[in-house]
Coordinates of C-alpha atoms in Angstrom, one line a residue:
X1 CA -31.9 25.1 -1.6
X2 CA -30.7 28.4 -3.1
X3 CA -31.6 29.1 -6.5
X4 CA -28.3 29.2 -8.8
X5 CA -27.9 33.0 -10.1
X6 CA -25.9 34.3 -13.2
X7 CA -24.9 37.8 -13.9
X8 CA -26.0 38.7 -17.5
X9 CA -26.6 42.0 -19.7
X10 CA -30.1 43.3 -19.3
X11 CA -32.2 45.8 -20.5
X12 CA -34.1 48.1 -17.7
X13 CA -37.4 49.5 -19.1
X14 CA -40.5 51.1 -17.1
X15 CA -43.0 48.7 -15.7
X16 CA -45.6 49.9 -18.3
X17 CA -43.3 49.1 -21.4
X18 CA -42.1 45.8 -19.9
X19 CA -44.2 43.3 -22.2
X20 CA -44.2 45.1 -25.5
X21 CA -40.2 45.3 -25.1
X22 CA -40.0 41.7 -23.9
X23 CA -42.0 40.8 -27.2
X24 CA -39.4 42.8 -29.1
X25 CA -36.4 40.9 -28.0
X26 CA -38.3 37.6 -28.3
X27 CA -38.9 38.4 -31.9
X28 CA -35.1 39.3 -32.5
X29 CA -33.6 36.3 -30.6
X30 CA -32.2 38.3 -28.2
X31 CA -34.4 37.5 -24.9
X32 CA -32.9 35.0 -22.4
X33 CA -35.3 32.4 -21.2
X34 CA -33.7 30.3 -18.8
X35 CA -33.3 33.0 -16.2
X36 CA -35.9 34.7 -14.1
X37 CA -37.1 38.3 -15.6
X38 CA -37.0 40.5 -12.1
X39 CA -38.3 43.5 -11.2
X40 CA -38.9 46.1 -8.4
X41 CA -41.3 48.8 -7.9
X42 CA -40.6 50.9 -11.3
X43 CA -38.7 49.0 -13.4
X44 CA -38.4 45.1 -15.1
X45 CA -35.3 44.1 -16.0
X46 CA -35.3 41.6 -19.2
X47 CA -32.0 39.3 -19.3
X48 CA -30.5 39.4 -22.9
X49 CA -28.4 36.9 -24.9
X50 CA -26.0 39.5 -25.3
X51 CA -25.3 42.9 -24.9
X52 CA -27.1 45.3 -27.1
X53 CA -25.9 48.1 -29.3
X54 CA -27.5 51.6 -29.6
X55 CA -29.2 50.9 -32.9
X56 CA -30.8 47.9 -31.3
X57 CA -31.7 49.6 -28.2
X58 CA -33.2 52.3 -29.8
X59 CA -35.0 49.9 -32.2
X60 CA -36.8 47.9 -29.4
X61 CA -37.7 51.2 -27.4
X62 CA -35.1 50.4 -24.5
X63 CA -32.9 53.2 -23.2
X64 CA -30.8 51.8 -20.6
X65 CA -28.6 48.4 -20.9
X66 CA -26.9 47.0 -17.5
X67 CA -25.5 43.7 -16.0
X68 CA -27.6 42.2 -13.2
X69 CA -27.8 38.8 -11.3
X70 CA -30.7 36.5 -12.6
X71 CA -31.8 33.2 -11.0
X72 CA -31.3 30.2 -13.5
X73 CA -34.5 28.4 -14.3
X74 CA -35.2 25.1 -14.1
X75 CA -35.7 23.5 -17.9
X76 CA -39.3 23.0 -18.9
X77 CA -40.4 21.9 -22.2
X78 CA -40.9 24.4 -25.0
X79 CA -43.7 24.5 -27.2
X80 CA -41.3 23.0 -30.0
X81 CA -40.2 20.4 -27.7
X82 CA -44.4 19.8 -27.4
X83 CA -45.0 19.7 -30.7
X84 CA -42.1 18.5 -32.3
X85 CA -41.2 22.0 -34.8
X86 CA -41.2 25.7 -34.2
X87 CA -44.5 27.2 -35.1
X88 CA -44.3 30.7 -36.6
X89 CA -47.1 32.8 -34.5
X90 CA -47.7 36.4 -33.4
X91 CA -49.6 37.7 -30.5
X92 CA -51.8 40.5 -30.7
X93 CA -53.7 41.2 -26.9
X94 CA -54.7 37.9 -25.8
X95 CA -55.3 35.8 -29.3
X96 CA -52.2 34.4 -30.9
X97 CA -52.5 34.2 -34.7
X98 CA -50.3 31.4 -36.7
X99 CA -48.6 33.4 -39.2
X100 CA -47.4 29.9 -41.4
X101 CA -49.0 26.8 -42.5
X102 CA -49.3 24.3 -40.2
X103 CA -50.5 20.7 -41.0
X104 CA -54.0 20.4 -40.1
X105 CA -53.5 17.0 -38.0
X106 CA -51.7 19.1 -35.5
X107 CA -53.3 22.7 -35.5
X108 CA -55.2 21.6 -32.5
X109 CA -51.9 20.5 -30.7
X110 CA -49.9 23.9 -31.4
X111 CA -53.2 25.7 -30.3
X112 CA -53.4 23.7 -27.1
X113 CA -49.4 24.3 -26.5
X114 CA -49.8 27.8 -27.0
X115 CA -52.4 28.3 -24.5
X116 CA -50.9 25.9 -21.8
X117 CA -47.6 27.7 -22.1
X118 CA -49.0 31.4 -22.1
X119 CA -51.9 31.8 -19.8
X120 CA -52.4 35.2 -21.7
X121 CA -53.6 33.7 -24.8
X122 CA -57.1 32.9 -24.7
X123 CA -58.0 32.9 -28.7
X124 CA -55.9 30.8 -31.4
X125 CA -56.5 31.8 -35.0
X126 CA -55.0 31.1 -38.1
X127 CA -54.5 33.0 -41.5
X128 CA -56.7 32.3 -44.4
X129 CA -55.4 35.4 -46.7
X130 CA -53.0 37.9 -47.0
X131 CA -53.7 41.4 -46.1
X132 CA -56.1 42.6 -49.3
X133 CA -58.1 45.4 -50.6
X134 CA -58.1 49.2 -49.6
X135 CA -59.6 48.5 -46.2
X136 CA -56.6 46.3 -45.4
X137 CA -58.1 43.4 -43.6
X138 CA -57.5 39.5 -43.8
X139 CA -59.6 36.3 -43.2
X140 CA -59.1 34.3 -40.2
X141 CA -60.2 30.9 -38.8
X142 CA -60.3 30.3 -35.3
X143 CA -58.6 27.3 -34.2
X144 CA -59.2 27.0 -30.2
X145 CA -60.1 29.1 -26.8
X146 CA -62.9 31.7 -27.2
X147 CA -64.9 32.3 -30.4
X148 CA -64.1 36.0 -31.1
X149 CA -61.5 38.0 -33.4
X150 CA -61.7 41.4 -31.2
X151 CA -58.8 42.2 -28.4
X152 CA -57.2 44.8 -26.8
X153 CA -53.3 44.8 -27.3
X154 CA -51.1 46.9 -25.0
X155 CA -48.2 48.3 -26.5
X156 CA -45.6 51.1 -25.2
X157 CA -48.2 52.4 -22.8
X158 CA -50.9 52.6 -25.2
X159 CA -53.7 50.4 -25.4
X160 CA -55.2 49.6 -28.8
X161 CA -59.3 48.1 -29.1
X162 CA -59.3 46.0 -32.4
X163 CA -60.9 43.4 -34.5
X164 CA -58.0 41.2 -36.3
X165 CA -60.4 40.6 -39.3
X166 CA -62.0 44.2 -39.5
X167 CA -58.8 46.5 -39.2
X168 CA -55.2 46.2 -40.2
X169 CA -52.7 45.8 -36.8
X170 CA -48.9 44.9 -37.0
X171 CA -47.8 44.1 -33.6
X172 CA -44.4 43.5 -35.3
X173 CA -44.0 47.6 -35.8
X174 CA -44.0 48.4 -32.3
X175 CA -40.4 49.3 -32.1
X176 CA -40.8 51.4 -35.5
X177 CA -43.8 53.1 -33.9
X178 CA -41.6 54.0 -30.2
X179 CA -38.7 54.6 -32.6
X180 CA -40.7 57.6 -34.3
X181 CA -42.3 58.9 -31.3
X182 CA -39.1 59.0 -29.4
X183 CA -38.1 61.8 -31.9
X184 CA -40.9 63.8 -30.2
X185 CA -41.4 65.0 -26.3
X186 CA -43.6 66.9 -24.4
X187 CA -42.7 70.1 -25.6
X188 CA -43.4 69.6 -29.6
X189 CA -45.7 71.6 -31.2
X190 CA -46.3 70.2 -34.6
X191 CA -49.4 69.4 -36.5
X192 CA -49.0 65.9 -37.5
X193 CA -51.0 63.9 -40.3
X194 CA -51.3 60.0 -40.2
X195 CA -52.3 59.2 -43.9
X196 CA -53.2 55.7 -42.9
X197 CA -54.0 55.7 -39.3
X198 CA -55.9 52.2 -39.1
X199 CA -56.7 52.1 -35.4
X200 CA -54.3 55.0 -34.4
X201 CA -51.1 52.6 -33.4
X202 CA -49.1 55.5 -34.8
X203 CA -51.4 58.5 -34.1
X204 CA -52.1 57.8 -30.7
X205 CA -48.4 57.1 -29.1
X206 CA -47.3 60.6 -31.0
X207 CA -50.3 62.3 -29.3
X208 CA -49.5 60.7 -26.1
X209 CA -45.8 61.7 -26.2
X210 CA -46.4 65.3 -27.9
X211 CA -49.5 66.6 -25.8
X212 CA -48.9 69.8 -27.3
X213 CA -48.9 68.7 -30.7
X214 CA -52.0 68.0 -32.9
X215 CA -52.8 64.6 -35.3
X216 CA -55.0 64.2 -37.8
X217 CA -55.8 60.5 -38.4
X218 CA -57.2 59.5 -41.8
X219 CA -58.5 55.8 -42.8
X220 CA -60.4 54.4 -45.3
X221 CA -61.7 52.0 -43.5
X222 CA -65.1 52.9 -41.1
X223 CA -64.2 49.7 -38.5
X224 CA -60.8 51.3 -38.3
X225 CA -62.2 54.8 -37.7
X226 CA -64.5 53.2 -35.1
X227 CA -61.9 51.9 -33.1
X228 CA -59.6 54.6 -33.6
X229 CA -62.4 57.1 -31.8
X230 CA -62.7 54.2 -29.3
X231 CA -59.0 54.1 -28.7
X232 CA -59.0 58.0 -28.2
X233 CA -61.1 57.6 -25.3
X234 CA -59.3 54.8 -23.6
X235 CA -56.0 56.2 -24.0
X236 CA -57.3 59.6 -22.7
X237 CA -55.9 61.9 -25.6
X238 CA -57.8 64.8 -26.9
X239 CA -55.5 65.9 -29.3
X240 CA -56.2 63.8 -32.3
X241 CA -58.8 64.3 -35.1
X242 CA -60.0 60.9 -36.5
X243 CA -60.9 61.4 -40.2
X244 CA -62.6 59.1 -42.3
X245 CA -62.0 58.9 -46.2
X246 CA -59.7 58.2 -48.9
X247 CA -56.7 60.3 -48.8
X248 CA -56.7 60.8 -52.6
X249 CA -60.5 62.7 -52.4
X250 CA -60.2 64.6 -49.2
X251 CA -56.2 65.5 -49.0
X252 CA -57.4 69.1 -50.4
X253 CA -58.9 69.8 -46.9
X254 CA -55.2 69.6 -45.1
X255 CA -53.3 71.3 -47.8
X256 CA -50.4 73.2 -46.6
X257 CA -51.0 71.5 -43.0
X258 CA -48.5 69.2 -41.7
X259 CA -45.2 69.7 -40.2
X260 CA -44.8 65.7 -40.1
X261 CA -46.6 63.2 -42.1
X262 CA -46.7 59.5 -41.6
X263 CA -46.8 57.2 -44.6
X264 CA -47.2 53.5 -43.0
X265 CA -48.7 51.8 -46.5
X266 CA -45.7 49.6 -47.5
X267 CA -47.1 48.2 -50.7
X268 CA -48.5 51.3 -52.2
X269 CA -47.5 54.5 -50.4
X270 CA -45.5 56.0 -53.8
X271 CA -48.8 56.0 -55.2
X272 CA -49.6 58.9 -52.5
X273 CA -46.9 61.0 -52.7
X274 CA -48.2 63.9 -54.3
X275 CA -51.1 63.9 -51.8
X276 CA -48.3 64.0 -49.0
X277 CA -46.0 66.7 -50.4
X278 CA -49.6 68.8 -50.9
X279 CA -50.4 68.7 -47.0
X280 CA -46.8 69.6 -46.1
X281 CA -46.8 73.4 -44.6
X282 CA -45.3 75.7 -47.3
X283 CA -42.0 75.4 -46.1
X284 CA -41.7 71.7 -46.2
X285 CA -41.6 69.0 -43.2
X286 CA -40.9 65.5 -42.0
X287 CA -42.2 62.4 -44.1
X288 CA -42.1 58.8 -42.4
X289 CA -42.1 56.7 -45.5
X290 CA -42.8 53.0 -45.6
X291 CA -42.0 50.8 -48.9
X292 CA -41.1 47.1 -49.9
X293 CA -37.8 46.3 -51.2
X294 CA -35.9 42.6 -51.7
X295 CA -32.4 42.0 -52.0
X296 CA -29.7 39.6 -50.9
X297 CA -27.6 42.5 -49.7
X298 CA -28.6 44.6 -46.8
X299 CA -26.8 47.6 -48.3
X300 CA -28.0 47.2 -51.7
X301 CA -31.9 47.1 -50.0
X302 CA -31.4 49.9 -48.6
X303 CA -30.0 51.8 -51.6
X304 CA -32.4 50.5 -54.0
X305 CA -35.0 52.0 -51.5
X306 CA -33.5 55.4 -50.8
X307 CA -32.7 55.8 -54.4
X308 CA -36.2 54.5 -55.6
X309 CA -37.7 57.4 -53.0
X310 CA -35.7 60.0 -54.3
X311 CA -36.5 59.5 -58.1
X312 CA -40.3 59.6 -57.0
X313 CA -39.9 62.9 -55.1
X314 CA -37.8 64.4 -57.8
X315 CA -40.6 63.9 -60.3
X316 CA -42.8 66.3 -58.5
X317 CA -40.0 68.6 -57.5
X318 CA -40.7 71.2 -60.1
X319 CA -44.8 71.2 -59.1
X320 CA -44.1 71.8 -55.7
X321 CA -40.9 74.1 -56.0
X322 CA -38.8 71.5 -53.8
X323 CA -35.4 73.2 -52.8
X324 CA -33.9 70.2 -51.1
X325 CA -34.8 66.5 -50.0
X326 CA -32.5 64.9 -47.2
X327 CA -33.0 61.2 -46.6
X328 CA -31.9 61.5 -42.7
X329 CA -32.5 57.6 -41.8
X330 CA -33.1 54.5 -44.3
X331 CA -33.6 51.2 -42.0
X332 CA -35.1 47.6 -42.3
X333 CA -38.1 47.6 -40.3
X334 CA -39.7 44.0 -40.5
X335 CA -38.9 41.2 -42.8
X336 CA -42.0 39.9 -45.1
X337 CA -40.5 37.1 -47.2
X338 CA -37.3 36.1 -47.4
X339 CA -34.7 38.7 -48.5
X340 CA -37.7 41.3 -48.6
X341 CA -38.2 43.7 -45.9
X342 CA -40.3 46.8 -45.0
X343 CA -37.9 49.8 -45.1
X344 CA -38.5 52.9 -43.1
X345 CA -37.0 56.1 -44.4
X346 CA -36.9 59.5 -42.7
X347 CA -36.8 62.2 -45.1
X348 CA -36.5 66.0 -44.4
X349 CA -38.5 68.1 -47.1
X350 CA -37.6 71.9 -47.6
X351 CA -39.3 74.0 -50.4
X352 CA -37.9 77.1 -52.2
X353 CA -38.3 80.0 -50.2
X354 CA -39.0 78.2 -46.8
X355 CA -36.5 79.9 -43.9

């Protein structure tokens, strides 16, 4: 019997990015799961609930929107059908982490359902603490599967080895990392400084995207630096310098160095603006700044974030002889609580006398 087909919108993506973009679509409830994903020798075709706008395409890292015939799948039980509710979880490598509390009597049921429905999941864990301390780590408890918290995560053609209890890593920032990397190309020659690099989730993607550039990746967590150095080898990039240390104490080594700075420390990035401005080149440069803001209004949320950023930079204007500060883009990156979001700001800083 011939399978039923349906003509639906989809994104056409390179195979190496297929899983990351599939996950990004799923997180945004944009992926159709009742039709079969198809592929050819080069591309994967991911079916959509609806056609995406340009902003959504950019956020997930997909370039081409088309329509195509897909085979309609026979319906099978979802995890929600099996356990009676929709558990909240994220997948990093082959580890699924429950991100919200589940009744202990149902934890094993949820874990087994996840592993049965997703063959790639080998470990299921739950969060026991928020991200805490200067090393940005959290405690986990294993629920099912193999007894480990180390995994290998793949995203936009990059490979990251990491231990979820020893380092910080957020898979839901995949689209944002790709968005920043897409601002560069193979001809870009920049000095890029990642102030809170972790295992290299921004740094490695930027280094691969712009091999003529040089990336300085700083982190205070020695375990993060150890994994970063291993990830540099795994990804075969040679244009990254891994630096262990507190950026407050070592920033002077990189004074007047950077064309572009990544400040992915949403809870306290403002505390490090002085160091960031010190490390920009004498003519200025670009800062990718991340902060947290809350409001019920989308517009008010972005306005508050931009105004606070401008106020904090202007306080340092005289010391650093700033000529102009232009916010090129401000956007919601990720929700972290009801009406509360990580906000990303791209700012161009120019210094007096720069040409």
